[in-house]
Tab-separated table of C-alpha atoms and ligand atoms in Angstrom:
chain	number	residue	atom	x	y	z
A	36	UNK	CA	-6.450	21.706	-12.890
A	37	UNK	CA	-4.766	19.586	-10.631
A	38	UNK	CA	-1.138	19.703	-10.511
A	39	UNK	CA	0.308	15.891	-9.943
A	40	UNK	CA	3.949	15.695	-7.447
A	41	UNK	CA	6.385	14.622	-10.385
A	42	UNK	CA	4.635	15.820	-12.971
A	43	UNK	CA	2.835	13.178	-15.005
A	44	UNK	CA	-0.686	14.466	-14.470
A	45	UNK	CA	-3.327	15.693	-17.307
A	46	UNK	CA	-2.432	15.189	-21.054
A	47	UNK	CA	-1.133	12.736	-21.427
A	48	UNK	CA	-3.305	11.813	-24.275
A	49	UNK	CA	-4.187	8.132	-22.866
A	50	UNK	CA	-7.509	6.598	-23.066
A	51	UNK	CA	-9.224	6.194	-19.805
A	52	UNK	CA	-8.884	3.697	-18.245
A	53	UNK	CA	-9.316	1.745	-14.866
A	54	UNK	CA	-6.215	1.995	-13.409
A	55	UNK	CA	-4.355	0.486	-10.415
A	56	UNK	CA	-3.757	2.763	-7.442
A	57	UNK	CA	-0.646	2.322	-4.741
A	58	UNK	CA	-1.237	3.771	-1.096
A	59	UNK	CA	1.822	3.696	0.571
A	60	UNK	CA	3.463	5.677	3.475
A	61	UNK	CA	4.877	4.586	6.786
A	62	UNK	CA	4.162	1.858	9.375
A	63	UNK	CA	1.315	2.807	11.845
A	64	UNK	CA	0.444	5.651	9.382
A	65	UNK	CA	-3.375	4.329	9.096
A	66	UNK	CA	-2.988	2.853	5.657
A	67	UNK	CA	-5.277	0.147	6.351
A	68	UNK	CA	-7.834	1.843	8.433
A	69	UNK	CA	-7.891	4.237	5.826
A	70	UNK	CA	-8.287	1.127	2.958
A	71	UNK	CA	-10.329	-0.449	5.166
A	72	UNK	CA	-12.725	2.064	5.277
A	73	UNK	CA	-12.407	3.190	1.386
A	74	UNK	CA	-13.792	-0.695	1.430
A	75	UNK	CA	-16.449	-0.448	3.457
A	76	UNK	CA	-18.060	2.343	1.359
A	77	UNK	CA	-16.802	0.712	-2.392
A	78	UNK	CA	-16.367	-3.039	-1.654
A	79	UNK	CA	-16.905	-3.570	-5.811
A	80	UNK	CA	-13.161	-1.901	-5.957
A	81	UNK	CA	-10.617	-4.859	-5.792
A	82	UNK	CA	-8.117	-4.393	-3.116
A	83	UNK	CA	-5.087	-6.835	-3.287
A	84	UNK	CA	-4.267	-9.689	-0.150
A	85	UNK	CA	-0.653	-9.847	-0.326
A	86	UNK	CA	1.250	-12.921	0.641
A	87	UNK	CA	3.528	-12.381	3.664
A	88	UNK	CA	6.109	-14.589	6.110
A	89	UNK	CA	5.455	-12.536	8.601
A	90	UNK	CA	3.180	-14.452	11.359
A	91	UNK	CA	-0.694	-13.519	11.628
A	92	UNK	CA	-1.458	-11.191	14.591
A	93	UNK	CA	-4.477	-11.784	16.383
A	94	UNK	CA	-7.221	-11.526	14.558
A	95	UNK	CA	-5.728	-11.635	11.280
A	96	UNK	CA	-7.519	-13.971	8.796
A	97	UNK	CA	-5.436	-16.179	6.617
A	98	UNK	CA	-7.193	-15.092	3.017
A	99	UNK	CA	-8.350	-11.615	4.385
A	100	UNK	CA	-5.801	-9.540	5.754
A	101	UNK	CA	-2.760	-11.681	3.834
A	102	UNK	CA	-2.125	-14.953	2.688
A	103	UNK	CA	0.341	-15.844	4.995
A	104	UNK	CA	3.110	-18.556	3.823
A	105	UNK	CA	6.265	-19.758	4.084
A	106	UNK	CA	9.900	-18.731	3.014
A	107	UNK	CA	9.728	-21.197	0.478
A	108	UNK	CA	6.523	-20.656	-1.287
A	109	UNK	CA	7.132	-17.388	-1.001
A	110	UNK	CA	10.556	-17.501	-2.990
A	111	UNK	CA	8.514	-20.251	-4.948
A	112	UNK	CA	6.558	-17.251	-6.114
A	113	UNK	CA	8.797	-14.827	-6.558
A	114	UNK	CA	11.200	-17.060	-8.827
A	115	UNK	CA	7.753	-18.240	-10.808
A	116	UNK	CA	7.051	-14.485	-11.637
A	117	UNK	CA	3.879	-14.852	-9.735
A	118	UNK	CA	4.186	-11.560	-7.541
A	119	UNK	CA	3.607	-7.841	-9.800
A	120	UNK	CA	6.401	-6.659	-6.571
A	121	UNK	CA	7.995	-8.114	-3.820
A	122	UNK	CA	10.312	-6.551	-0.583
A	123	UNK	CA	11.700	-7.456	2.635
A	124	UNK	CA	10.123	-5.538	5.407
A	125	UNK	CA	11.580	-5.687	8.992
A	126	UNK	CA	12.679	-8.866	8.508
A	127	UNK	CA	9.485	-10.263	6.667
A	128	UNK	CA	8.445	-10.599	2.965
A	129	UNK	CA	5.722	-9.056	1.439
A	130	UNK	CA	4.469	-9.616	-2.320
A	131	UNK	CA	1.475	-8.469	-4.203
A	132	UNK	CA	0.257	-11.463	-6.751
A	133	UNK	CA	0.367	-10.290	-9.896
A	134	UNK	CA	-2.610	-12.575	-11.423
A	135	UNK	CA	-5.516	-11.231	-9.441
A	136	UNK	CA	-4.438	-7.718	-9.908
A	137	UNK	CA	-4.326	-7.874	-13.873
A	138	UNK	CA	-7.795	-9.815	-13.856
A	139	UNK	CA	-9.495	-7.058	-12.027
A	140	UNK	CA	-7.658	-4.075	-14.385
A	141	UNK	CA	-9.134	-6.115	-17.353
A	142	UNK	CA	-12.509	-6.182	-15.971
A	143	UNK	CA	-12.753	-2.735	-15.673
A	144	UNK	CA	-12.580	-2.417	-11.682
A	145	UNK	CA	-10.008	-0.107	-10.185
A	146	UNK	CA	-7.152	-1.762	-7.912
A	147	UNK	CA	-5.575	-0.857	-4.504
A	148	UNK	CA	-2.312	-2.074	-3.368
A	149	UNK	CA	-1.313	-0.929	-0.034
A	150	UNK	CA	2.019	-1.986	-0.048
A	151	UNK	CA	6.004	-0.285	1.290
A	152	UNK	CA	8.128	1.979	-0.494
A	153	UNK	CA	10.259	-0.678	-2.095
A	154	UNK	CA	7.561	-1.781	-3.712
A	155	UNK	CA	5.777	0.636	-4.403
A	156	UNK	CA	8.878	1.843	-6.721
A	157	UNK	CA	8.818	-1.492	-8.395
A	158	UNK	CA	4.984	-0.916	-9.485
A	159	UNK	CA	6.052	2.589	-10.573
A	160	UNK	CA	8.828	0.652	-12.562
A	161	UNK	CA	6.472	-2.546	-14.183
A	162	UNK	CA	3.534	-0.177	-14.194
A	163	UNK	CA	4.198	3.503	-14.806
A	164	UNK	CA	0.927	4.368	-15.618
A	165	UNK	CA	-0.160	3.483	-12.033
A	166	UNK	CA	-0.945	6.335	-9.795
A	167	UNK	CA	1.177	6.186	-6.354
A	168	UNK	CA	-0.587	7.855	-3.376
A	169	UNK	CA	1.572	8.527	-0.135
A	170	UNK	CA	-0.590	8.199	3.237
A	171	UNK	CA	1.384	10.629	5.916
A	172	UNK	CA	0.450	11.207	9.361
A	173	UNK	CA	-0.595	15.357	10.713
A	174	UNK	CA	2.405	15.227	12.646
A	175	UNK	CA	5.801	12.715	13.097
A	176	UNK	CA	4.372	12.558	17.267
A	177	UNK	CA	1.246	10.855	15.693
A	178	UNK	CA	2.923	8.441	14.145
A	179	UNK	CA	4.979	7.519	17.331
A	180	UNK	CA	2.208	7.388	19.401
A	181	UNK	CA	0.015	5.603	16.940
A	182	UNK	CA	2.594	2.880	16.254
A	183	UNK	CA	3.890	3.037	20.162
A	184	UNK	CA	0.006	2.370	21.375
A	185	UNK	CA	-0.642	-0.329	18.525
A	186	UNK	CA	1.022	-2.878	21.464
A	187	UNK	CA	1.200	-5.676	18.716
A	188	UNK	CA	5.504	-5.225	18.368
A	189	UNK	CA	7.841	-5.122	21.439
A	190	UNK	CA	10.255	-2.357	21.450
A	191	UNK	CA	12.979	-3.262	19.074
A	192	UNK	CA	10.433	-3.633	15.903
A	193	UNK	CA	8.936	-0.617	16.672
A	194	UNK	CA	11.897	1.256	16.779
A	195	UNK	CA	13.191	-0.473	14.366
A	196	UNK	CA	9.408	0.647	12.155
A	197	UNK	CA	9.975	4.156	13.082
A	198	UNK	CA	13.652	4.455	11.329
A	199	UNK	CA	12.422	3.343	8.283
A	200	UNK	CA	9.217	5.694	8.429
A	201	UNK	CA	11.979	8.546	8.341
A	202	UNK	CA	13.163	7.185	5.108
A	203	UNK	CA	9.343	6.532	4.036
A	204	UNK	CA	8.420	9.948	4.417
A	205	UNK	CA	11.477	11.735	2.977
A	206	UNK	CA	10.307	9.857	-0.478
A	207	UNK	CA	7.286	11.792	-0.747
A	208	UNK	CA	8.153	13.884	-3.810
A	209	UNK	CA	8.281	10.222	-5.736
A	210	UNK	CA	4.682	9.980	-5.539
A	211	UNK	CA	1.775	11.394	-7.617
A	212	UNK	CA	-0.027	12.412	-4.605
A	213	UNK	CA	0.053	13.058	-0.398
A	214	UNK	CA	-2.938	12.131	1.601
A	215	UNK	CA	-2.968	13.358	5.419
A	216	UNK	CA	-4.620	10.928	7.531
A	217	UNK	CA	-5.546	13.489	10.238
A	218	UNK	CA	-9.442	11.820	10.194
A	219	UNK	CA	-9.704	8.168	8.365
A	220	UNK	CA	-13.214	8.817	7.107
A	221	UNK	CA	-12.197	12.256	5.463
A	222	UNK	CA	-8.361	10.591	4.220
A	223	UNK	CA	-10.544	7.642	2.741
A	224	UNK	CA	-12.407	10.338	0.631
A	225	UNK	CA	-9.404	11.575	-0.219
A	226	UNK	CA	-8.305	8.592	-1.754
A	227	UNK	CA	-11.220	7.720	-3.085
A	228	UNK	CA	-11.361	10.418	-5.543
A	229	UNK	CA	-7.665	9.969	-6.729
A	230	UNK	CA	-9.107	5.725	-7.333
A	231	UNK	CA	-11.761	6.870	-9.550
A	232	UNK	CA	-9.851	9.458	-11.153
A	233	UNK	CA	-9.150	8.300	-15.210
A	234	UNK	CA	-5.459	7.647	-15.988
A	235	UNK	CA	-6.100	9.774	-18.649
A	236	UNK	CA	-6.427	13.110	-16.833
B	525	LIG	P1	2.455	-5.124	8.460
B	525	LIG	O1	3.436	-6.144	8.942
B	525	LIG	O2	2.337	-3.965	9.425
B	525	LIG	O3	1.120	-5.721	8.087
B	525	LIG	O4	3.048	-4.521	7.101
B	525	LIG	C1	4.335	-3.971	7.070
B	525	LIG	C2	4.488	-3.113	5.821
B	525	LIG	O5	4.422	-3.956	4.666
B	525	LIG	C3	3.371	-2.096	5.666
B	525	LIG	O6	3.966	-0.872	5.262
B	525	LIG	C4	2.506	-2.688	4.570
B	525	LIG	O7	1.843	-1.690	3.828
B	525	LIG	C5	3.558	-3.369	3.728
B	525	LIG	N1	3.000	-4.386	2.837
B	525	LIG	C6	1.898	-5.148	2.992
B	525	LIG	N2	1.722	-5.941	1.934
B	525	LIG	C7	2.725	-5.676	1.064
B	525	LIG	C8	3.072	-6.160	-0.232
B	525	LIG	O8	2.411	-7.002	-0.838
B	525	LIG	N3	4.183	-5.647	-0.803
B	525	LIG	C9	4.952	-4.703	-0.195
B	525	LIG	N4	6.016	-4.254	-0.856
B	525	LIG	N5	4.648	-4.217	1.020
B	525	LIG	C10	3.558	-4.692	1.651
């Protein structure tokens, strides 16, 4: 039997169901190598493209990797109820919209957010049947190095990144389950057996 973080695992008595999974976990942890790759082997899961102010880095595709918009749409969205959670982020929004999200649950597919901790409470909060997966690096130099050789932020963000990792990974005991992402293909495994898992057990 598997024994769940905060104690909401097996028994609970509800039908099975497909069921919406939260990775979370710090900055320059690997959370989307690790979805990417849980992708690549089960593209018919639906993974959500959250809207974001924050400014496309290169390479980023407007649709793919986010939907990126302004301040005001964004609070457009917000006030219209449109987004299932919503948080500031080093000084950018993030949302998850809520509409996609609840069309894929109802057609029977299994849904990934990777998202922050803020939200990731939230969904715990709208949603507490959803199952919250925390992504944490083999070691806190990993994640330095990883987010220090990522070259996409200048100093200040980084550091900036790192102090709210701290606070990421202290809030471990919140969530239903820790994935180490010491080797993306084996973390993606991982995580793909907790995503196919029935909410019922
Ligand atoms: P990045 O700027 O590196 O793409 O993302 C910064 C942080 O925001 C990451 O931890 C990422 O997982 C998180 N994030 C991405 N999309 C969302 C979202 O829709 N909602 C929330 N709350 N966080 C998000």
């Amino acid at each position: 039997m598997t024994e769940s973080v905060n104690g909401r695992g097996p028994g609970s008595g509800v039908a099975a169901r497909s069921r919406l999974t939260v990775v979370s976990g710090p900055s320059g942890v690997g959370k989307s190598s690790v979805v990417g790759e849980l992708r690549r082997i089960h593209p018919e899961l639906y993974f959500s493209v959250s809207v974001t102010t924050r400014r496309p880095r290169p390479g980023e595709v407007d649709g793919a990797h986010y939907h990126f918009v302004d301040l005001a749409e964004f609070d457009r969205m917000a006030d219209a109820g449109e987004l299932l959670e919503h948080a500031e982020f080093a000084g950018n929004h993030y949302g998850t919209p809520r509409a996609p999200v609840e069309a894929a649950l109802a057609a029977g597919k299994p849904a990934v957010l990777e998202i922050e901790l803020q939200g990731a409470r939230q969904v715990r909060k709208a949603m507490p049947e959803a199952q919250l997966v925390m992504l944490v690096p083999p070691s806190w130099d990993v994640l330095v190095s990883r987010l220090t050789g990522r070259g996409t932020e200048d100093e200040a963000v980084v550091a900036r990144r790192l102090a709210i990792a701290e606070d990421e990974l202290a809030a471990a005991k919140e969530f239903d389950a820790v994935v180490v992402n010491a080797d993306v293909r084996q973390a993606a495994n991982e995580l793909l057996t907790l995503v196919l898992t029935p909410s019922s057990e």
